[in-house]
Short mmCIF file of C-alpha atoms in Angstrom, two decimals:
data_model
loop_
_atom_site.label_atom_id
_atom_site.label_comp_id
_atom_site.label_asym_id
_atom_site.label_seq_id
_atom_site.Cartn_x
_atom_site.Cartn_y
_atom_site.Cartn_z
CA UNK A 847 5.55 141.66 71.40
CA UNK A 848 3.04 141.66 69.11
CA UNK A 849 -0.35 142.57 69.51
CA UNK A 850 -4.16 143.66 68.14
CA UNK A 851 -5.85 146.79 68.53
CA UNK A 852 -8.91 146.80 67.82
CA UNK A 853 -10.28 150.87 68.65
CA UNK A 854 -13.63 150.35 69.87
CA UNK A 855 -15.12 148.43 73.04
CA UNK A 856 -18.64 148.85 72.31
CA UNK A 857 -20.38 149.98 69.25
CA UNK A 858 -24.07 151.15 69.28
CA UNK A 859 -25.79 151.24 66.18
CA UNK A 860 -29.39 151.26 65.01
CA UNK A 861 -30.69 149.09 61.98
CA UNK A 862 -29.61 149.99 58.57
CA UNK A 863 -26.48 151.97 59.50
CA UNK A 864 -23.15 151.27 58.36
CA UNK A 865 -20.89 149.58 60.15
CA UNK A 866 -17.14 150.07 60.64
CA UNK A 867 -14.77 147.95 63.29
CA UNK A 868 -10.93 148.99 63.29
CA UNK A 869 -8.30 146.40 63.89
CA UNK A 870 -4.55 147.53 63.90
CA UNK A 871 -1.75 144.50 64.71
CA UNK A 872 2.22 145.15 65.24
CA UNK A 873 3.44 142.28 63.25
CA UNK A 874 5.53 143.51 60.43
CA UNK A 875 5.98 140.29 58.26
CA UNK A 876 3.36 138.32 56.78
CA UNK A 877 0.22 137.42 58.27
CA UNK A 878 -3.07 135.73 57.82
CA UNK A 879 -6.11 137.67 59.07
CA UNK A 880 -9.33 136.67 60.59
CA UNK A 881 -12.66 138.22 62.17
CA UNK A 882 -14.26 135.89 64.46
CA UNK A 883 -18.09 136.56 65.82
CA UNK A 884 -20.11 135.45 68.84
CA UNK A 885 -23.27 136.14 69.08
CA UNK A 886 -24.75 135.96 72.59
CA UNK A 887 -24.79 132.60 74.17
CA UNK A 888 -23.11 131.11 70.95
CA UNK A 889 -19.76 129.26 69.80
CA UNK A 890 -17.45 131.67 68.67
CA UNK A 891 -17.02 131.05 64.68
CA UNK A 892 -15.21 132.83 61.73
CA UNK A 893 -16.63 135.41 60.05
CA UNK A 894 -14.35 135.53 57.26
CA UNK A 895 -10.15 135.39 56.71
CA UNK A 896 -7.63 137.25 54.69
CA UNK A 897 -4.31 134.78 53.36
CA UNK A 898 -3.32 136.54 50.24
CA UNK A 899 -4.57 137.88 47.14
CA UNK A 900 -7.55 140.07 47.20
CA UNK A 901 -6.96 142.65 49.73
CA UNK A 902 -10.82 142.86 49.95
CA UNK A 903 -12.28 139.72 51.68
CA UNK A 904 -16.11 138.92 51.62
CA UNK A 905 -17.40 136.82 54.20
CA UNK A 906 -20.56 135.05 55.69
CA UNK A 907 -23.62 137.18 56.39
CA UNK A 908 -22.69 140.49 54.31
CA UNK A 909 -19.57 141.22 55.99
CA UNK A 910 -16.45 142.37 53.98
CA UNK A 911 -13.22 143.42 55.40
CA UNK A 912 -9.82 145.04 53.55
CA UNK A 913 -6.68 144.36 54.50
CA UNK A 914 -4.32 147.61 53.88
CA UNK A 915 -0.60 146.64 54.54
CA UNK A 916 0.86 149.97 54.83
CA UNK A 917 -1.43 150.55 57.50
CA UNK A 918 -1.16 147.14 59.23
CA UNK A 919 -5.01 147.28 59.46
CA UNK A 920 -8.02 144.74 58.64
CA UNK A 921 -11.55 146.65 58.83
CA UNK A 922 -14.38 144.92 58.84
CA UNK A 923 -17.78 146.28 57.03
CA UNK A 924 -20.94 146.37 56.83
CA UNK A 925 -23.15 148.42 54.57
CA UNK A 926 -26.45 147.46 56.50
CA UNK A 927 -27.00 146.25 59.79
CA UNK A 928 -29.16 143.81 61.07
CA UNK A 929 -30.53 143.64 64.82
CA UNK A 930 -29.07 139.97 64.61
CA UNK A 931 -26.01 141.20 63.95
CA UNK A 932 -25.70 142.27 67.87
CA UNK A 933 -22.43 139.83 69.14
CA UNK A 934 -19.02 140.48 69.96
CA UNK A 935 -16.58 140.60 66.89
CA UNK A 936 -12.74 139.77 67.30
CA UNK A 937 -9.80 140.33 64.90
CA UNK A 938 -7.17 137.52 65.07
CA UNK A 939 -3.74 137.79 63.67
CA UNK A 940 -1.63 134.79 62.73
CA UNK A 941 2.14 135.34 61.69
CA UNK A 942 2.70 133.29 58.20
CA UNK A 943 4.58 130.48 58.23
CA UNK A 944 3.93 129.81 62.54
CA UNK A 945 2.26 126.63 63.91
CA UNK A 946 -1.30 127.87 64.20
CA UNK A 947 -1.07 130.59 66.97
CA UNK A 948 -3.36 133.30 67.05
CA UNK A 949 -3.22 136.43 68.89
CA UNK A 950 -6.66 137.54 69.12
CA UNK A 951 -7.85 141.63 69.72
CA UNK A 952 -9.92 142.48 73.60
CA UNK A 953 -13.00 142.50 71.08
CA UNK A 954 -15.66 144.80 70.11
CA UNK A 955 -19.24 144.66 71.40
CA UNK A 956 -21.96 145.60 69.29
CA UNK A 957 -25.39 146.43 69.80
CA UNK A 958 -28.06 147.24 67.11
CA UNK A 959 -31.11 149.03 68.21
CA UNK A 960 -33.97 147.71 66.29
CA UNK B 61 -19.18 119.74 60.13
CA UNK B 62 -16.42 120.10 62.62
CA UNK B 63 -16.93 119.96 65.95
CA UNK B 64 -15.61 120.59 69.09
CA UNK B 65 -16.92 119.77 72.24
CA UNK B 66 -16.45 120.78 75.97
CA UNK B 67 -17.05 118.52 78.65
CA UNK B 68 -19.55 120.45 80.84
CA UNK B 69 -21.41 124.14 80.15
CA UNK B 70 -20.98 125.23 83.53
CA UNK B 71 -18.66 124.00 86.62
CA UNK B 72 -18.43 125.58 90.46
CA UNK B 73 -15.36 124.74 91.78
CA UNK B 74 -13.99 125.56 95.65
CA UNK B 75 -10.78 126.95 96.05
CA UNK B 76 -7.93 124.57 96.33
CA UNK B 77 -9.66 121.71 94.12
CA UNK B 78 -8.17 120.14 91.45
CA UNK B 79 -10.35 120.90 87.80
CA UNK B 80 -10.10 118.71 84.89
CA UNK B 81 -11.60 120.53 81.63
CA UNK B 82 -12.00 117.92 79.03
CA UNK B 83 -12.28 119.06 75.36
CA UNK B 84 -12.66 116.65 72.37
CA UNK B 85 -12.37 117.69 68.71
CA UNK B 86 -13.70 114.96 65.71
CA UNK B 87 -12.09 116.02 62.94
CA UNK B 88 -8.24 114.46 62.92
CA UNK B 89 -6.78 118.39 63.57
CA UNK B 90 -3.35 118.36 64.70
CA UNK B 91 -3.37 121.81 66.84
CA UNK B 92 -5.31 122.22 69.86
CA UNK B 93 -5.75 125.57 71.96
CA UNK B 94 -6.54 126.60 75.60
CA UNK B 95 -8.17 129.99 75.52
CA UNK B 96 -9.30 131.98 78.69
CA UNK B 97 -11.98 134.71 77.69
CA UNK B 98 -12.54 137.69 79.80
CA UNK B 99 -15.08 140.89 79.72
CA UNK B 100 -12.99 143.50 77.96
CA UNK B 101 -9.64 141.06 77.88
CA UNK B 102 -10.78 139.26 74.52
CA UNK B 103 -9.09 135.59 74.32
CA UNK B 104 -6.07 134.75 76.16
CA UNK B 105 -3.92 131.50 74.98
CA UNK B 106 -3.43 129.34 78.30
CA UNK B 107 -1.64 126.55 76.16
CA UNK B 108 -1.66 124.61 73.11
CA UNK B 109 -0.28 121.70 71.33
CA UNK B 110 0.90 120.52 67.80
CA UNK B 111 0.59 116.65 68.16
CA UNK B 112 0.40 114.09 70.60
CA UNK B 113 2.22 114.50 73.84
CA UNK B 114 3.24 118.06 72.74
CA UNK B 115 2.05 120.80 74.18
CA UNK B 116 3.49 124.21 74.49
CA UNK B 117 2.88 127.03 76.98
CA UNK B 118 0.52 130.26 75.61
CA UNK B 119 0.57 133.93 77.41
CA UNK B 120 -0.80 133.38 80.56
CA UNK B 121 0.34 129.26 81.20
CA UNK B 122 0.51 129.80 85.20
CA UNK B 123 -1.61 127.96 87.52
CA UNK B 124 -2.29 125.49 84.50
CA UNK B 125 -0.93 122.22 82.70
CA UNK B 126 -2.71 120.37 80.05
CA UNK B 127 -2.67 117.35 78.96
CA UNK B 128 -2.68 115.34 75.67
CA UNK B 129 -2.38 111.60 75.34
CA UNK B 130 -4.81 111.02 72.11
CA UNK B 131 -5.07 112.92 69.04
CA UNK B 132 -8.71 113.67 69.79
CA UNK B 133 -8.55 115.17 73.45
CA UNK B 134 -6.86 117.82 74.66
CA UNK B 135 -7.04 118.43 78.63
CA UNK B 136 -6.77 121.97 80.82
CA UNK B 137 -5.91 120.96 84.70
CA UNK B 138 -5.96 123.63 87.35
CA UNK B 139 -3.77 122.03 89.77
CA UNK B 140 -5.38 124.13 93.12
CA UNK B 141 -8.42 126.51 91.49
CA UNK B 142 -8.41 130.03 92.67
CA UNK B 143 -10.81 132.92 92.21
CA UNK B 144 -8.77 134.55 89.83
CA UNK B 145 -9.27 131.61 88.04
CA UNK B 146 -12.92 131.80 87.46
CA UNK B 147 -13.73 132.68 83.27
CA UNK B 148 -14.52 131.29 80.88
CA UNK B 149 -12.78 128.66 79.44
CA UNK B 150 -12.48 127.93 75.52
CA UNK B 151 -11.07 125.22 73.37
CA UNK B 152 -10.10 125.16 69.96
CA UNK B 153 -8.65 122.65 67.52
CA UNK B 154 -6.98 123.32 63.45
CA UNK B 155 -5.44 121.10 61.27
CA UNK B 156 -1.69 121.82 60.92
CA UNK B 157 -0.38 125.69 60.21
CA UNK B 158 1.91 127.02 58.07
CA UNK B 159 0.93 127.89 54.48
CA UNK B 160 -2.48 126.08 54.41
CA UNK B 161 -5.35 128.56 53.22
CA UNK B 162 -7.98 126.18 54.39
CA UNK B 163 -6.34 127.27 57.79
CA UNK B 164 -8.97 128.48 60.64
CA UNK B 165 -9.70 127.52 64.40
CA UNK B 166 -12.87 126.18 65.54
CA UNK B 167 -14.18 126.74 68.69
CA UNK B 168 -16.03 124.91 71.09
CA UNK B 169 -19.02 125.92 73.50
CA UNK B 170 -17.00 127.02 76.15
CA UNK B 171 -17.17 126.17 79.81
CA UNK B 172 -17.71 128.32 82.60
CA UNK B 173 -16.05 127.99 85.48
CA UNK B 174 -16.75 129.62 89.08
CA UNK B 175 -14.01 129.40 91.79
CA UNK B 176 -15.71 129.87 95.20
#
């Protein structure tokens, strides 16, 4: 079946320190990436989303992520962080060519100590 | 903007009852998802469905059924709530899959539901 890793339950960071979350999936054909954010008390909403091209995606807020095939792995980055960047991130996989399922990671808490 | 809206925030059921969560999306998407989210479980897909009338099961479809009769609305019915049942419950709507790089789901508020 496949499935999302993502390595870390709960990331504690203070400001200004670089940020790193892993995300592995099992899918071996092609696939359309995402990172979705919630930030406490919040809708979740996309961060930013890989479809092809540009193995380096920039999204909203100073997040970038790079999708390396051989590895079957999306990381999202940050150079900086922000105490407002405390939420919960999730990496979504969705196989190409499907309906619109997504198979979403557990998630990765963070907390950034101001 | 797209948006996606949940019926009610918060809902205390008893065990045994029958819950309607209503979810209502205003942007013409085709696709619309049933997610249960969890502490340490991430998102779970309950159901979802494609178009009218269709609706297809997720992971975890037992103890659910959904319903969806208009475009716009897209129902989750716990036919006899338990406790294991209490989480809370998100809904998400996309336009059609496939090849479409505008592709994304949105998400509503969420509701959280308590099974006593």
């Amino acid at each position: 079946a496949q499935s999302v890793s993502q390595h870390n339950h709960h990331v504690i960071l203070s400001e200004a320190a670089s940020l790193e979350l892993g995300c592995n999936y099992s899918y071996g054909g092609t696939v359309n990436l995402f990172w979705y954010v919630q930030y406490p008390g919040q809708h979740l909403q996309l961060l930013l989303k890989y479809f092809s091209g540009d193995p380096l995606v920039k999204g909203i807020k100073g997040f970038e992520a790079e999708f390396i095939k051989s590895k079957f792995s999306f990381n999202l980055r940050k150079p900086s962080v922000q105490w407002s960047d405390t939420a919960e991130y999730f990496c979504a996989v969705k196989r190409g060519g499907s309906q619109g399922n997504l198979i979403f990671g557990k998630g990765t808490k963070l907390s950034v100590k101001p | 903007d797209v948006k996606v809206t949940q019926s009610s925030r918060y809902l205390v059921k008893r065990t045994g009852e029958k819950v309607f969560l209503e979810c209502v999306q205003d942007m013409d998407h085709e696709n619309m998802f049933w997610y249960r989210q969890d502490p340490g479980l991430g998102l779970r897909l309950i159901y979802f469905s494609y178009d009218v009338k269709m609706k297809e099961k997720g992971d975890i479809p037992e103890g659910y059924s959904v319903s969806r009769e208009k475009k716009e609305r897209f129902s989750l019915i716990l036919e006899s709530a338990s406790t294991n049942q209490t989480s809370m419950y998100l809904c998400a709507s996309s336009p059609r899959g496939g090849l479409s790089p505008t592709y994304e789901q949105y998400f509503g508020p969420g509701t959280r539901l308590t099974v006593t």
